[in-house]
Short mmCIF file of C-alpha atoms in Angstrom, two decimals:
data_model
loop_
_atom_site.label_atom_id
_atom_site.label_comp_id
_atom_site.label_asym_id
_atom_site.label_seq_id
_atom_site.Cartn_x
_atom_site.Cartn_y
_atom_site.Cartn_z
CA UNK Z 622 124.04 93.76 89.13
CA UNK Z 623 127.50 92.62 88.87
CA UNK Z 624 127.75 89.22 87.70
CA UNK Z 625 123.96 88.63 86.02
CA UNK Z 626 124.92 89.08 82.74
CA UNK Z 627 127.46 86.40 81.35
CA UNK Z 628 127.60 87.29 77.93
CA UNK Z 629 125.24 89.61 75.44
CA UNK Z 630 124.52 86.50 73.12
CA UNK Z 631 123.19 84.22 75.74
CA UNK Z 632 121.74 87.60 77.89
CA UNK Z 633 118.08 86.59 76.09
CA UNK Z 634 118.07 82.73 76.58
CA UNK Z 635 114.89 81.23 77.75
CA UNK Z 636 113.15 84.55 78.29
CA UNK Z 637 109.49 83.68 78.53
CA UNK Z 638 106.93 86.37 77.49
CA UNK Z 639 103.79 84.58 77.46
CA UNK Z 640 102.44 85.52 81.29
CA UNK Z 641 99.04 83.85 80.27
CA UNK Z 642 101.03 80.26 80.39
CA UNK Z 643 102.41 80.92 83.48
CA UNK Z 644 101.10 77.29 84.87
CA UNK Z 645 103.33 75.41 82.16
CA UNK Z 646 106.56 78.00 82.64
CA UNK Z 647 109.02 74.81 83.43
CA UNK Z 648 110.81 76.97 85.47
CA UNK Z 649 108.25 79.98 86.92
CA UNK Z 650 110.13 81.15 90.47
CA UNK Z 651 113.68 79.66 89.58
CA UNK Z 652 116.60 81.69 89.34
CA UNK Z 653 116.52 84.86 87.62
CA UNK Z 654 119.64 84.85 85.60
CA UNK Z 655 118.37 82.02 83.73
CA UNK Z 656 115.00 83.18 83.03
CA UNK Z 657 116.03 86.41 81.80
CA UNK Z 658 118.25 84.75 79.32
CA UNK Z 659 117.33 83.90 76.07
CA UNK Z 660 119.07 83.35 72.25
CA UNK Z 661 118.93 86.64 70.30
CA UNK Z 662 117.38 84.96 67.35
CA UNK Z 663 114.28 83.73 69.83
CA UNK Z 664 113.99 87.74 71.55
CA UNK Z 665 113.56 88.81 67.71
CA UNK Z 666 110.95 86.24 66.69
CA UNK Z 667 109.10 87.10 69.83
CA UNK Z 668 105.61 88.21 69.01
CA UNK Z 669 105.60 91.80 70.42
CA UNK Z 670 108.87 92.26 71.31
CA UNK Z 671 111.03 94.61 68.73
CA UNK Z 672 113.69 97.17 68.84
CA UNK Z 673 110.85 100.33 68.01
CA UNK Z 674 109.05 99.35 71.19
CA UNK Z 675 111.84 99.07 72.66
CA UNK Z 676 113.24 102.07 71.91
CA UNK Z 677 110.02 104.02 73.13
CA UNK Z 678 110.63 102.56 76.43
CA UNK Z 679 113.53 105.12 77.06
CA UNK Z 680 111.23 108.04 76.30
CA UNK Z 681 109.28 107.68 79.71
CA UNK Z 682 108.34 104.97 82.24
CA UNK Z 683 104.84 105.54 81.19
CA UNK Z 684 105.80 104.19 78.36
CA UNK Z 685 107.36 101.67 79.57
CA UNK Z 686 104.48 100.54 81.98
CA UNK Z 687 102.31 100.64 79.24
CA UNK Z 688 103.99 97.90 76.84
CA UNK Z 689 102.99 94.38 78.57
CA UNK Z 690 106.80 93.41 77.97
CA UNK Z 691 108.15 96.22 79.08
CA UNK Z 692 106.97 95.96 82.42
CA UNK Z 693 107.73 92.27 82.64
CA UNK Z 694 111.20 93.11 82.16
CA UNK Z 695 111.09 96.08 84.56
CA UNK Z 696 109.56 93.54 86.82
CA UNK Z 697 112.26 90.94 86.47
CA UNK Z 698 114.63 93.86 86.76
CA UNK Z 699 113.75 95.37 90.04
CA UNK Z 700 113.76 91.99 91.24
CA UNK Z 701 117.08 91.16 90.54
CA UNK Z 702 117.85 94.22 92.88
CA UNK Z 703 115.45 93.41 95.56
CA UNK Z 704 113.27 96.63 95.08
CA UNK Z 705 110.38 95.28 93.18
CA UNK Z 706 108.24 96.11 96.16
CA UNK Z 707 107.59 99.71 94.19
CA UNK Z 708 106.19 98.10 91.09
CA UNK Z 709 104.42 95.26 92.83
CA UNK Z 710 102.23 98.24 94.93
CA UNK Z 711 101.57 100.09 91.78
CA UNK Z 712 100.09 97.14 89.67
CA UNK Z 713 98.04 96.14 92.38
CA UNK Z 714 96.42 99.71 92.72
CA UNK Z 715 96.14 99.67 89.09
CA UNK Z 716 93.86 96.45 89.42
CA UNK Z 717 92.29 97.94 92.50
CA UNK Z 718 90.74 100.74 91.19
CA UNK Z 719 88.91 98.20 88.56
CA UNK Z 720 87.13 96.13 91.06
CA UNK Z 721 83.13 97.56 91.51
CA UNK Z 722 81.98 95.75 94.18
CA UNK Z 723 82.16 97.50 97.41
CA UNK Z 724 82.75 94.60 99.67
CA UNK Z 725 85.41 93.17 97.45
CA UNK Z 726 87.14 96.51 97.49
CA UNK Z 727 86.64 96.77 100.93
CA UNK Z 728 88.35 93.87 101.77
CA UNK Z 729 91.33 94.26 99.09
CA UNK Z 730 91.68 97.74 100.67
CA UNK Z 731 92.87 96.06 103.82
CA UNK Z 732 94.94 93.71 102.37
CA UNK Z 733 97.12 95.87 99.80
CA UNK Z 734 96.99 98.22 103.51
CA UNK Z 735 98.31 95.24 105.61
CA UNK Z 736 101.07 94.43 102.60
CA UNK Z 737 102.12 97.68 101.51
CA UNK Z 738 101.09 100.52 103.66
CA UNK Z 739 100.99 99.47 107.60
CA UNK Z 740 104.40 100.55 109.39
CA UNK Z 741 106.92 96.85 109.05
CA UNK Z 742 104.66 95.69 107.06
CA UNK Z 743 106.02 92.60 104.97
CA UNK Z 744 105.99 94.30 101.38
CA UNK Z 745 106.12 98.36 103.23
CA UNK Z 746 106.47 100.92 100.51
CA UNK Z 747 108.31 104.18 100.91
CA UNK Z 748 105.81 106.82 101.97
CA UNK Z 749 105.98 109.64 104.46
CA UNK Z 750 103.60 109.25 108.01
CA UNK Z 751 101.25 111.30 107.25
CA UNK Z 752 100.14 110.07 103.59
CA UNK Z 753 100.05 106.25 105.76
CA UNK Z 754 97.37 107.90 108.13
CA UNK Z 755 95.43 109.71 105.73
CA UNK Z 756 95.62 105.73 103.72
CA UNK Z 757 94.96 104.57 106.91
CA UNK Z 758 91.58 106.71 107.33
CA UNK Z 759 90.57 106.38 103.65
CA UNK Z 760 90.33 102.49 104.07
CA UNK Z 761 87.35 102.86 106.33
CA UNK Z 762 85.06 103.41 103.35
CA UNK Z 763 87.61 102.62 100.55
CA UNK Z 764 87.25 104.05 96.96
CA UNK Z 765 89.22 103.31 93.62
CA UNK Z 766 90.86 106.49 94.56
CA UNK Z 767 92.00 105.65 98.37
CA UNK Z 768 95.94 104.77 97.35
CA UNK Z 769 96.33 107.42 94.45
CA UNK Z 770 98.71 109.44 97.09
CA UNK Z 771 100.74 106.40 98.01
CA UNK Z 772 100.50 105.18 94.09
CA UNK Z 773 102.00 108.87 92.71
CA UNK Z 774 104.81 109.01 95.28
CA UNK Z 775 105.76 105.43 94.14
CA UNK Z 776 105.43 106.28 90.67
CA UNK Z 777 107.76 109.55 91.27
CA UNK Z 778 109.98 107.06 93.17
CA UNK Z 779 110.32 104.77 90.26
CA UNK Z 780 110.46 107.63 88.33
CA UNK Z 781 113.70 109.28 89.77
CA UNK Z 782 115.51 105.98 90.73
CA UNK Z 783 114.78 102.77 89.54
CA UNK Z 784 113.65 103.58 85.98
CA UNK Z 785 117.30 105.42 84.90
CA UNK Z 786 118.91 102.24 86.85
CA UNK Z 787 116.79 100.19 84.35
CA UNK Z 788 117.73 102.13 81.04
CA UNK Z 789 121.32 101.44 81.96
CA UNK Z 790 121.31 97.98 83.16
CA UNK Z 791 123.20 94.93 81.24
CA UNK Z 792 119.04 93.58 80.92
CA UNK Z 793 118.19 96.68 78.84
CA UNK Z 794 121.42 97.62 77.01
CA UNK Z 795 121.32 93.53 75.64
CA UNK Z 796 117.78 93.36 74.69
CA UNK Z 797 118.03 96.73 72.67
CA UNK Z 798 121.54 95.62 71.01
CA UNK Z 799 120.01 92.28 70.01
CA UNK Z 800 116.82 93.76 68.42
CA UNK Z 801 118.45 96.38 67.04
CA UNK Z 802 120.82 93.58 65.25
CA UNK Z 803 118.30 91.82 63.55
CA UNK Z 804 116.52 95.13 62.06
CA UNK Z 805 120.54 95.83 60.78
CA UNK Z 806 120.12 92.43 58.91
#
C-alpha cells in the first residue's frame, strides 16, 4: 500500500461515513486515496466513530464486521488492494439469508452463483471444487443456508489474511492515532 498514505494529519480528509447519503457523496467511485482521507478533528466529531470502538476492532474481525464503520473501512481497505471480492461475497450472503420469498431467493441464488461461485466467474471467490459443486447442487432449491460453506471458508480466509493486513495498514494505524489524540486532549 506503498504510497496511499501521504501524511497521518491529512490520512482522514474527506472520509465520508454516512452510506445512507450515498446519492449526494460528491465524489462516490473516485479515487480512493482521497476518500479515505479526512482532517483528524472531522474523524473525532464523527458520530460513531471513536478510539474505544476502534480499539475493539483489533480484538476479532467479528468485531470488526459488526461496527457499521468498521466494515466500511475494511471495505475501502481491501479495495485499495484489489481483494475486496472476499468481503463483497460475505455481505451479500449476509443479506441473502434475510430475503423470505422463495422466488426472490431463487433467483438471487443464481446470481451471487454466477458472480461469486461459477469457475472464471467475474467476482470468483477462493473455494475448493468440491464445496462449488455441492453450491452448485444446493442452488436448485436454494435456502438461506445454501452458501454457509463458501461464506465460512471466506470468513476463515479473511480471517487468516486480510484482517492482520488490515490491523497493520497506514488506514488503521492513522485512524486509531488520531482518535486516540483527541481522547489525550
Amino acid at each position: 500500500m506503498p504510497g496511499l498514505v501521504t501524511s497521518p494529519t491529512r490520512e482522514l480528509q474527506h472520509i465520508n461515513m454516512d452510506t445512507d447519503n450515498k446519492k449526494t457523496e460528491k465524489y462516490r467511485g473516485g479515487n480512493l486515496k482521497y476518500r479515505l482521507q479526512c482532517k483528524s478533528s472531522q474523524a473525532t466529531k464523527t458520530e460513531g466513530l471513536c478510539f474505544e470502538d476502534m480499539s475493539q476492532w483489533s480484538q476479532s474481525l467479528e468485531r470488526l464486521l459488526s461496527s457499521k464503520y468498521g466494515m466500511k473501512i475494511f471495505q475501502a481497505f481491501l479495495k485499495s488492494e484489489f481483494s475486496d471480492e472476499n468481503i463483497e461475497f460475505w455481505v451479500v450472503c449476509e443479506e441473502f439469508k434475510k430475503i423470505r420469498n422463495s422466488f426472490r431467493m431463487s433467483s438471487r441464488a443464481k446470481k451471487i452463483f454466477k458472480r461469486y461461485i461459477q469457475a472464471e466467474s467475474p467476482r470468483e471467490i477462493n473455494i475448493d471444487q468440491k464445496t462449488r459443486e455441492r453450491i452448485q447442487l444446493n442452488i436448485e432449491a436454494p435456502s438461506a443456508v445454501c452458501f454457509d460453506d463458501a461464506q465460512k471458508i471466506v470468513y476463515g480466509l479473511m480471517e487468516r489474511d486480510s484482517y492482520p493486513r488490515f490491523l497493520k495498514s497506514d488506514i488503521y494505524r492513522t485512524l486509531m492515532d488520531s482518535t486516540s489524540q483527541s481522547v489525550n486532549m
